Tab-separated table of N, CA, C and O in Angstrom:
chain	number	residue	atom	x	y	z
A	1	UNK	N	0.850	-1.172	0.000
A	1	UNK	CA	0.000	0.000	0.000
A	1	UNK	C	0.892	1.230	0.000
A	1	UNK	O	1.718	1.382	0.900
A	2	UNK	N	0.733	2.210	-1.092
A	2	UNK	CA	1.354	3.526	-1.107
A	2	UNK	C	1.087	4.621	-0.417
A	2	UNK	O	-0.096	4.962	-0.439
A	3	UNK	N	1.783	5.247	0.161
A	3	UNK	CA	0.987	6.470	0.613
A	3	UNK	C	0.131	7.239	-0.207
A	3	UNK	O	-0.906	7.720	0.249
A	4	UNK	N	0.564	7.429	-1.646
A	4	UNK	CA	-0.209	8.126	-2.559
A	4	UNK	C	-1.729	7.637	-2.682
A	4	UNK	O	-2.434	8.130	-3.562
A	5	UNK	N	-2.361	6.445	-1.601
A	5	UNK	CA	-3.751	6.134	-1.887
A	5	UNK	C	-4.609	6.733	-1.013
A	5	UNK	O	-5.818	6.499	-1.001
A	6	UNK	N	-3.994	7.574	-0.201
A	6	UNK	CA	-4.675	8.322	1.036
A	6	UNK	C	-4.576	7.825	2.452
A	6	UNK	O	-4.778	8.479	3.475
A	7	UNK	N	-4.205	6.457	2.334
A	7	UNK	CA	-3.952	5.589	4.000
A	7	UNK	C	-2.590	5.535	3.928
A	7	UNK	O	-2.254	4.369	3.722
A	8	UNK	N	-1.542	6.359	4.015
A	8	UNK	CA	-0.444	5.549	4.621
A	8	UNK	C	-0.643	6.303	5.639
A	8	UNK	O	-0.378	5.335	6.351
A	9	UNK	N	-0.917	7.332	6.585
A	9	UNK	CA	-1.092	7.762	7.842
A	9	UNK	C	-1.992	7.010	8.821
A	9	UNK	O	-1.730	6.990	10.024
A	10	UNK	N	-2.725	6.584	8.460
A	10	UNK	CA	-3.487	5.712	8.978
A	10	UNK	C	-2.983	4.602	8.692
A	10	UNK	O	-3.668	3.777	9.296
A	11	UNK	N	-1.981	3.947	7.981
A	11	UNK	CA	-1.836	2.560	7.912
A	11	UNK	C	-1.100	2.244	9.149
A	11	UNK	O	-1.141	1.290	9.926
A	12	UNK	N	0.071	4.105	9.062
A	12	UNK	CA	0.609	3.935	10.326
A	12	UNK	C	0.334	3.987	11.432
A	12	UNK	O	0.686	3.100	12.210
A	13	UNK	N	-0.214	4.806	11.726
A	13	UNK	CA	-1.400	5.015	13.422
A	13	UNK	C	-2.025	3.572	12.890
A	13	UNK	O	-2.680	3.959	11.922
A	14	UNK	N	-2.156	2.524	12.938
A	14	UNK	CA	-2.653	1.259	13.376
A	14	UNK	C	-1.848	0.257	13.173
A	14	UNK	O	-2.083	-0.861	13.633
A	15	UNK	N	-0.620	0.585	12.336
A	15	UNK	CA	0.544	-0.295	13.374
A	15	UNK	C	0.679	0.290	14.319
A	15	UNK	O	0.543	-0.642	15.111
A	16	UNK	N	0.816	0.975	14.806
A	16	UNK	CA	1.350	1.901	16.067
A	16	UNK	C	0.265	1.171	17.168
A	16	UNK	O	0.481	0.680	18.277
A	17	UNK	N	-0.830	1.295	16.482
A	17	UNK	CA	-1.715	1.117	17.302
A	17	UNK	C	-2.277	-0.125	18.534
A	17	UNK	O	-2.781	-0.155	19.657
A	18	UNK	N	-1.564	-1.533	16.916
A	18	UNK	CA	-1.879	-3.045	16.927
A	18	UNK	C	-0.846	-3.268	18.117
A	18	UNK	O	-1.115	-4.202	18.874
A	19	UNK	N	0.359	-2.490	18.390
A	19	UNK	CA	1.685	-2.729	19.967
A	19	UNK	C	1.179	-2.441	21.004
A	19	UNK	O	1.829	-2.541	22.045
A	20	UNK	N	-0.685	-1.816	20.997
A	20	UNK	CA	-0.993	-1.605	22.315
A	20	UNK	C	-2.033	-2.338	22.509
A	20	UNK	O	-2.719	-2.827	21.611
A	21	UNK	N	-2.187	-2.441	23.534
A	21	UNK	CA	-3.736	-3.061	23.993
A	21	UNK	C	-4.894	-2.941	23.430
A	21	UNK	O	-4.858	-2.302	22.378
A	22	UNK	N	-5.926	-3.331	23.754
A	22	UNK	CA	-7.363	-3.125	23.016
A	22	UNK	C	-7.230	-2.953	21.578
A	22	UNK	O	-6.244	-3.159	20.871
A	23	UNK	N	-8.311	-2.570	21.288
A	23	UNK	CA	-9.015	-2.423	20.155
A	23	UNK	C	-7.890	-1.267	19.175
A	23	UNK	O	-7.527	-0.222	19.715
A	24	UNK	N	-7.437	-1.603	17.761
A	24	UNK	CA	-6.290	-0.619	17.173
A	24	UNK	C	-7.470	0.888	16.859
A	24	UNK	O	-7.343	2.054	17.231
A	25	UNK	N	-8.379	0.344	16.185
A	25	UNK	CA	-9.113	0.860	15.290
A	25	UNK	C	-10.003	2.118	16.811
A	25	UNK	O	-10.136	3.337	16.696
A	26	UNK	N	-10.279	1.575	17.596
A	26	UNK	CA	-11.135	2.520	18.437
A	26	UNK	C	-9.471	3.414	19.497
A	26	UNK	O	-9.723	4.351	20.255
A	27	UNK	N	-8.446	3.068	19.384
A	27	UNK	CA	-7.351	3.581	19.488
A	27	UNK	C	-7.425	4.707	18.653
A	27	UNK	O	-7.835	5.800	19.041
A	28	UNK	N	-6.974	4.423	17.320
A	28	UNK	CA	-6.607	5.622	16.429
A	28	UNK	C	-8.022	6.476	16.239
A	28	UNK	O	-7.992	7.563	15.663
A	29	UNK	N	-9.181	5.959	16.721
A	29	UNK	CA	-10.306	7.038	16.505
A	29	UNK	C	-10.440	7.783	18.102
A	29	UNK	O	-11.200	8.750	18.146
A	30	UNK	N	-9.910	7.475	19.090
A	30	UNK	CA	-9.744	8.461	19.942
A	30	UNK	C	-8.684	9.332	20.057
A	30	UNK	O	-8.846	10.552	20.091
A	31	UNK	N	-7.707	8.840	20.114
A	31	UNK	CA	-6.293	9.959	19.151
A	31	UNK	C	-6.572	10.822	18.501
A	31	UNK	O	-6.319	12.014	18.675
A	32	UNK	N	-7.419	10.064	17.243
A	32	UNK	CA	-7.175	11.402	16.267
A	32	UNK	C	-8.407	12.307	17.006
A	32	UNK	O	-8.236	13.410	16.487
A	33	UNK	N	-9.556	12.441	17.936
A	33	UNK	CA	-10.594	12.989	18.408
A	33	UNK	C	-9.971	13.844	19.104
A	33	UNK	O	-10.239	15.045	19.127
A	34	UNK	N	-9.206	13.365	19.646
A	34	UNK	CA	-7.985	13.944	20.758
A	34	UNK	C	-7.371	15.799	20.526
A	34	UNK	O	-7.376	16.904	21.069
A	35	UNK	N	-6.976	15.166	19.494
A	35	UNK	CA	-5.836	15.436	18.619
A	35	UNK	C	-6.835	16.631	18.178
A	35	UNK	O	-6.574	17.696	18.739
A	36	UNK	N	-7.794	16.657	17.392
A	36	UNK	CA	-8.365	17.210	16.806
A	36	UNK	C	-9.316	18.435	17.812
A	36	UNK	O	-9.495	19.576	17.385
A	37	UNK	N	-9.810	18.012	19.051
A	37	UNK	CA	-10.168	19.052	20.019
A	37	UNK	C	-9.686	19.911	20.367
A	37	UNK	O	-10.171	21.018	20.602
A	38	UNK	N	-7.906	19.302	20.528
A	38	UNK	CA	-6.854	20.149	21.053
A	38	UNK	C	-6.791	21.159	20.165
A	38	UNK	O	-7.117	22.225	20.688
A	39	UNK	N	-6.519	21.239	19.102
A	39	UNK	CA	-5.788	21.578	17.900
A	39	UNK	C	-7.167	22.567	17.853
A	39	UNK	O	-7.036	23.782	17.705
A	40	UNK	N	-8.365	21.996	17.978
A	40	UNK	CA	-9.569	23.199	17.967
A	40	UNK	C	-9.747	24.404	18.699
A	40	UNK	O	-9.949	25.541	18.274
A	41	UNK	N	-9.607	23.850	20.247
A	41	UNK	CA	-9.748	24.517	21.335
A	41	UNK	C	-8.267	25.530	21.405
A	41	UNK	O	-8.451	26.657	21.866
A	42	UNK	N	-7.028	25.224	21.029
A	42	UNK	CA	-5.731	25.728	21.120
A	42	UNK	C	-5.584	26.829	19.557
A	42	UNK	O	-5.101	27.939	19.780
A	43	UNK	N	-5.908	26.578	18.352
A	43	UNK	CA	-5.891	27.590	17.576
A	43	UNK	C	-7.187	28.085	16.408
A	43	UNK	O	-7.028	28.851	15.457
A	44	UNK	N	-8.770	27.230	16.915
A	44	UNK	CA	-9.374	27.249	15.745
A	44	UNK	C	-10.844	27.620	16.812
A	44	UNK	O	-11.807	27.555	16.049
A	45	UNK	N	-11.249	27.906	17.975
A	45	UNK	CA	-12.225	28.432	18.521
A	45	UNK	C	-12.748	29.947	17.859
A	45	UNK	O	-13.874	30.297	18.212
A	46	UNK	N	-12.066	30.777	17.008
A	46	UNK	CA	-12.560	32.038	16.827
A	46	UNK	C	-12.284	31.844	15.008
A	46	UNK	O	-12.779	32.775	14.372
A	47	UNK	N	-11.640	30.871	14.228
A	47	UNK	CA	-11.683	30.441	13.282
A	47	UNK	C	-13.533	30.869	12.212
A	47	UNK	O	-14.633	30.364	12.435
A	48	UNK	N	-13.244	31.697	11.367
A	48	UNK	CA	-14.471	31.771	10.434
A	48	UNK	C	-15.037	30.366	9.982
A	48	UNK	O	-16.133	29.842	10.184
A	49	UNK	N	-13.810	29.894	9.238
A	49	UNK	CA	-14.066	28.279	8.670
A	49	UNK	C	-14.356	27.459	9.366
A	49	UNK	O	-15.208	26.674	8.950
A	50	UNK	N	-13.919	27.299	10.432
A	50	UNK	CA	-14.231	26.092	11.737
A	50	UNK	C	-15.538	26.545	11.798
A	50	UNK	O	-16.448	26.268	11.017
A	51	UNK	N	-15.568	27.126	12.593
A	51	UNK	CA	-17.393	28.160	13.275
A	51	UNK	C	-18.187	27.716	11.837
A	51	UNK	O	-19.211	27.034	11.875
A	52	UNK	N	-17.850	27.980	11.130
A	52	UNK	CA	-18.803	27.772	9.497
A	52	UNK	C	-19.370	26.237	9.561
A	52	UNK	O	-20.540	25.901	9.380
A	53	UNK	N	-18.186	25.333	9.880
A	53	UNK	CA	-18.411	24.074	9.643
A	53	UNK	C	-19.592	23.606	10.826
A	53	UNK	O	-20.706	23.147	10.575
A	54	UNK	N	-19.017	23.857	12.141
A	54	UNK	CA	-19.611	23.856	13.268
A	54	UNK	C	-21.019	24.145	13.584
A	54	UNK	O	-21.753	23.554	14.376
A	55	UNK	N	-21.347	25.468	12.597
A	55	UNK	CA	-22.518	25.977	12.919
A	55	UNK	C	-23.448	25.121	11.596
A	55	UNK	O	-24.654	24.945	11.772
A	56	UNK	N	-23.094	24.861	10.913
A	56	UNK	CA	-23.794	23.841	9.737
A	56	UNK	C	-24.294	22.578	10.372
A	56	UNK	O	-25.408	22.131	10.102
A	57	UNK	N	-23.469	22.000	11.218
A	57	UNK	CA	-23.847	20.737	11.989
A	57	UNK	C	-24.827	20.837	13.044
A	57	UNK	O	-25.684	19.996	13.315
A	58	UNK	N	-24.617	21.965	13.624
A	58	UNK	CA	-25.149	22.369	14.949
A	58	UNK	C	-23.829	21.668	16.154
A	58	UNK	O	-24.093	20.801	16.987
A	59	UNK	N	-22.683	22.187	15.995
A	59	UNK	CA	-21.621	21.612	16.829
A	59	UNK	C	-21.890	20.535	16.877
A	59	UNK	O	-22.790	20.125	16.144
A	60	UNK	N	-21.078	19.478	17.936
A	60	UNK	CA	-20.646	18.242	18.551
A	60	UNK	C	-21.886	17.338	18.845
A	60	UNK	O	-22.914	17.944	19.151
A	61	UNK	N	-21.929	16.148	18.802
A	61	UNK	CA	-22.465	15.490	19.495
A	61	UNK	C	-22.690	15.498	21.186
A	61	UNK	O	-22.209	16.383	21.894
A	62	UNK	N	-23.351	14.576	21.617
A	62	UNK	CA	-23.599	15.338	22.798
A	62	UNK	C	-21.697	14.365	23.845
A	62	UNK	O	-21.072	14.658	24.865
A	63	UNK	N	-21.573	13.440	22.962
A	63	UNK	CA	-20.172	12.793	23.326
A	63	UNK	C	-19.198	13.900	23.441
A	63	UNK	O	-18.765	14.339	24.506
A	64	UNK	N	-18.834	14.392	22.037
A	64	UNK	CA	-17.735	14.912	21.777
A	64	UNK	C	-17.956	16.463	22.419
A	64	UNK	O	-17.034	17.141	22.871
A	65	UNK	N	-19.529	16.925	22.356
A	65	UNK	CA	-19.507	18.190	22.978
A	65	UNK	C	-18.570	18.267	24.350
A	65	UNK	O	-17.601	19.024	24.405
A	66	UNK	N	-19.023	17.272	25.619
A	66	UNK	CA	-18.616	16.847	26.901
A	66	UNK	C	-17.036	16.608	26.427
A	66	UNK	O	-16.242	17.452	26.845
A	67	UNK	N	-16.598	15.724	25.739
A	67	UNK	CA	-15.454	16.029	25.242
A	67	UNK	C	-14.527	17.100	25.129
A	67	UNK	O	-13.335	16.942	25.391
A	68	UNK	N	-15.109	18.409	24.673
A	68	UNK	CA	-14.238	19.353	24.113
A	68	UNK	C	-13.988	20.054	25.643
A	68	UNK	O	-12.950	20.604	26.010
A	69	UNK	N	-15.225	19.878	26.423
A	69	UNK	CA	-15.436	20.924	27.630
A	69	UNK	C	-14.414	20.538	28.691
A	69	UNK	O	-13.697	21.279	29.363
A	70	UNK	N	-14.539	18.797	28.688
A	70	UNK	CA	-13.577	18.519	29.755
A	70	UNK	C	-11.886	18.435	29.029
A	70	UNK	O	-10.821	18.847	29.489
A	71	UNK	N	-12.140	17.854	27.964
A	71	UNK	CA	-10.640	18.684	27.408
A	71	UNK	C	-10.120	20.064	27.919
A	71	UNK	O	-9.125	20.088	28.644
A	72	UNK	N	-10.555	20.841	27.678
A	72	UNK	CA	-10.456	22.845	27.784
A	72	UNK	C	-10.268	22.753	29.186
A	72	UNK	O	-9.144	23.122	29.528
A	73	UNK	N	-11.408	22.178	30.601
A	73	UNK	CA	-11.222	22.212	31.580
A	73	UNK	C	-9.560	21.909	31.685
A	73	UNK	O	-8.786	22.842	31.900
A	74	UNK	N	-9.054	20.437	31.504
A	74	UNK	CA	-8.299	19.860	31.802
A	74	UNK	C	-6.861	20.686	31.477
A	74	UNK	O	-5.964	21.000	32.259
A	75	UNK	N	-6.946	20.847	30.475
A	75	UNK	CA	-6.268	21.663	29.429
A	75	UNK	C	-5.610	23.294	29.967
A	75	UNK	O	-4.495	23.795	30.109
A	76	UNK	N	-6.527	23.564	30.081
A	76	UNK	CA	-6.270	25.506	30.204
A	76	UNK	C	-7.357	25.449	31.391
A	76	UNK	O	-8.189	26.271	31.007
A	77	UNK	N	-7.732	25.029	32.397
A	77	UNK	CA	-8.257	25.532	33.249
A	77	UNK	C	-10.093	26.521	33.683
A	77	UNK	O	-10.551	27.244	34.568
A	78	UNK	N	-10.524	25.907	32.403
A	78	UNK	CA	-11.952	26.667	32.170
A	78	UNK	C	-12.135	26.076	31.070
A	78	UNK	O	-11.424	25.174	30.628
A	79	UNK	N	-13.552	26.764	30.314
A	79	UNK	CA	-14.467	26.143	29.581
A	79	UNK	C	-15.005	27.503	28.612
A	79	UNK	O	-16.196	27.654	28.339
A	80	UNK	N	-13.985	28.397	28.177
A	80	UNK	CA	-13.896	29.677	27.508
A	80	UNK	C	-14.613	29.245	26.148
A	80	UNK	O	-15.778	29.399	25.780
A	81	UNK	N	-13.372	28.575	25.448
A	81	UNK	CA	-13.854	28.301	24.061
A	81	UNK	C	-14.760	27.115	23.982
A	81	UNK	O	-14.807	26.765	22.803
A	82	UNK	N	-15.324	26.530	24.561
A	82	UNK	CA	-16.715	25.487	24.518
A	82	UNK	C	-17.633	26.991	25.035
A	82	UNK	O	-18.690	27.257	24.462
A	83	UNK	N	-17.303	27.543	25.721
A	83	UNK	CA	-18.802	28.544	25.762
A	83	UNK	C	-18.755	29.401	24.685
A	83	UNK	O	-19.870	29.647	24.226
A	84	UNK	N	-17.596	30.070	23.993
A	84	UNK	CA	-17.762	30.904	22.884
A	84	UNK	C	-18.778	30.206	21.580
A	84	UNK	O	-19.754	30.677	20.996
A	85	UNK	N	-17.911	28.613	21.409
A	85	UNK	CA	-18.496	27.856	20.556
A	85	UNK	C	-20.157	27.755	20.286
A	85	UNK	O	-20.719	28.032	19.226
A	86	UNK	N	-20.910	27.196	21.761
A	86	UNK	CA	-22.150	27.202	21.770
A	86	UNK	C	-23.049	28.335	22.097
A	86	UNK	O	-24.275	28.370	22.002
A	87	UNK	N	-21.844	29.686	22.684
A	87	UNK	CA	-23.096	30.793	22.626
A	87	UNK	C	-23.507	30.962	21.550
A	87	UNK	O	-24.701	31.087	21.278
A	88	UNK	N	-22.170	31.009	20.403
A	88	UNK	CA	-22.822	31.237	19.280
A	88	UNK	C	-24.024	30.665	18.280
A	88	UNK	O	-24.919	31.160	17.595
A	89	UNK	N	-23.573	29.465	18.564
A	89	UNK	CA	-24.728	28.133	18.372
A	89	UNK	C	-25.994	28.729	18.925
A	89	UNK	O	-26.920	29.214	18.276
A	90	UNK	N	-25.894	28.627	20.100
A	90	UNK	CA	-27.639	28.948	20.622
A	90	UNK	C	-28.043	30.474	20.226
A	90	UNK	O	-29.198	30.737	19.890
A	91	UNK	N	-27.052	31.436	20.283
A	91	UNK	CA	-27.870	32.626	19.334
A	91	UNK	C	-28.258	32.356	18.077
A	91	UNK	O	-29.269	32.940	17.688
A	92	UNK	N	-27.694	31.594	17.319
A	92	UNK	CA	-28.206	31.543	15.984
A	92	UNK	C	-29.414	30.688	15.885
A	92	UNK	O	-30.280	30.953	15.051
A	93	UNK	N	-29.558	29.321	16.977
A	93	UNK	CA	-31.059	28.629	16.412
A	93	UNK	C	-31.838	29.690	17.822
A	93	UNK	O	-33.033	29.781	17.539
A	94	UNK	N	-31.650	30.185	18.675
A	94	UNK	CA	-32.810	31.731	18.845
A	94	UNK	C	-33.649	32.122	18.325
A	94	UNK	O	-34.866	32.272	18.434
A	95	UNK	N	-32.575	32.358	17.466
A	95	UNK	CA	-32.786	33.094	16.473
A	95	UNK	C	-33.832	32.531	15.197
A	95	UNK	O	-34.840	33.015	14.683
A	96	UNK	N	-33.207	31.511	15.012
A	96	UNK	CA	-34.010	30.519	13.874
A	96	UNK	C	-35.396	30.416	14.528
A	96	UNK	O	-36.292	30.165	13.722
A	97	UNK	N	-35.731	30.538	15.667
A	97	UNK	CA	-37.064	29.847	16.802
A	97	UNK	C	-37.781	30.871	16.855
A	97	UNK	O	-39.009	30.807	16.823
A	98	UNK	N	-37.016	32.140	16.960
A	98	UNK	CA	-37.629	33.516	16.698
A	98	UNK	C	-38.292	33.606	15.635
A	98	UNK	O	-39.509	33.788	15.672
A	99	UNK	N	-37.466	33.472	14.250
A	99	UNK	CA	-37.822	33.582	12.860
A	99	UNK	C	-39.168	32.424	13.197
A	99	UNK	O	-40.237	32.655	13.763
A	100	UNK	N	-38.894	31.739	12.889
A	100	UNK	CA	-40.090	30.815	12.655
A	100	UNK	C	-41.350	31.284	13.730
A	100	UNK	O	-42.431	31.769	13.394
A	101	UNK	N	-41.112	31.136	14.430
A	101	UNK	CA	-42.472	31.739	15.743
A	101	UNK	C	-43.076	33.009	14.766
A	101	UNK	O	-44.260	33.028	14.431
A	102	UNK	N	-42.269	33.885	14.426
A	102	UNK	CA	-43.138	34.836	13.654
A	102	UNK	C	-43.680	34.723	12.417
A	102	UNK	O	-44.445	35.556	11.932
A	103	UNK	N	-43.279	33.625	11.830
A	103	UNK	CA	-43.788	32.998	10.317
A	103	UNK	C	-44.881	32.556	10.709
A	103	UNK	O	-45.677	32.479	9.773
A	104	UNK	N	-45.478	32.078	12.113
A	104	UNK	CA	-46.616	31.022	12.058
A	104	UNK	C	-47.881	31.948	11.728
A	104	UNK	O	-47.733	33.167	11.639
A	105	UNK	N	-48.779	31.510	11.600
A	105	UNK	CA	-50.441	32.230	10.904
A	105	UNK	C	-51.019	32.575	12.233
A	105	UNK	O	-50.981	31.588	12.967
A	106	UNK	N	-51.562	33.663	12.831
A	106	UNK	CA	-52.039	34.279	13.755
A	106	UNK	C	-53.131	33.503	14.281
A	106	UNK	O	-53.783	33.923	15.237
């Protein structure tokens, strides 16, 4: 398998993975979750593009939400950028609840 097919990073994170205990595959999907909160919470919380993606989904699951929060706790000591994240979230469907409440027929 080449790297040029899109898995050699992943071919490697699961050798890496298969030298540890448990499960490789639920290994490299908490890593990279890991990996990816940090990397959120540390340079991509005020990010246009992130927030874009974020607010399309309606943020995190209710897993990964708890995730990001106790990350940040753990992390930096508070829960700054998980509250920036979802204030914004909940102003915008408000907002959407607003809009619609006034669309309905009297």
């Amino acid at each position: 398998m080449s790297s040029d097919d899109g898995l050699g990073i992943v071919t490697l994170e699961l050798r890496g993975a298969f030298r540890q205990p448990g499960c490789p595959i639920c290994r490299v999907k908490q890593t990279t979750a890991d990996r990816y909160i940090l990397h959120l919470l540390w340079e991509n919380v005020n990010d246009f593009t992130t927030r874009l993606h974020l607010v399309r989904g309606l943020g995190f699951c209710p897993e990964h939400t708890w995730q990001v929060y106790h990350t940040e706790v753990e992390r930096f000591g508070d829960g700054l950028g998980t509250s920036i994240i979802y204030e914004h979230l909940t102003r915008l469907i408000v907002g959407g609840l607003l809009g619609f409440e006034a669309s309905l027929p009297v």
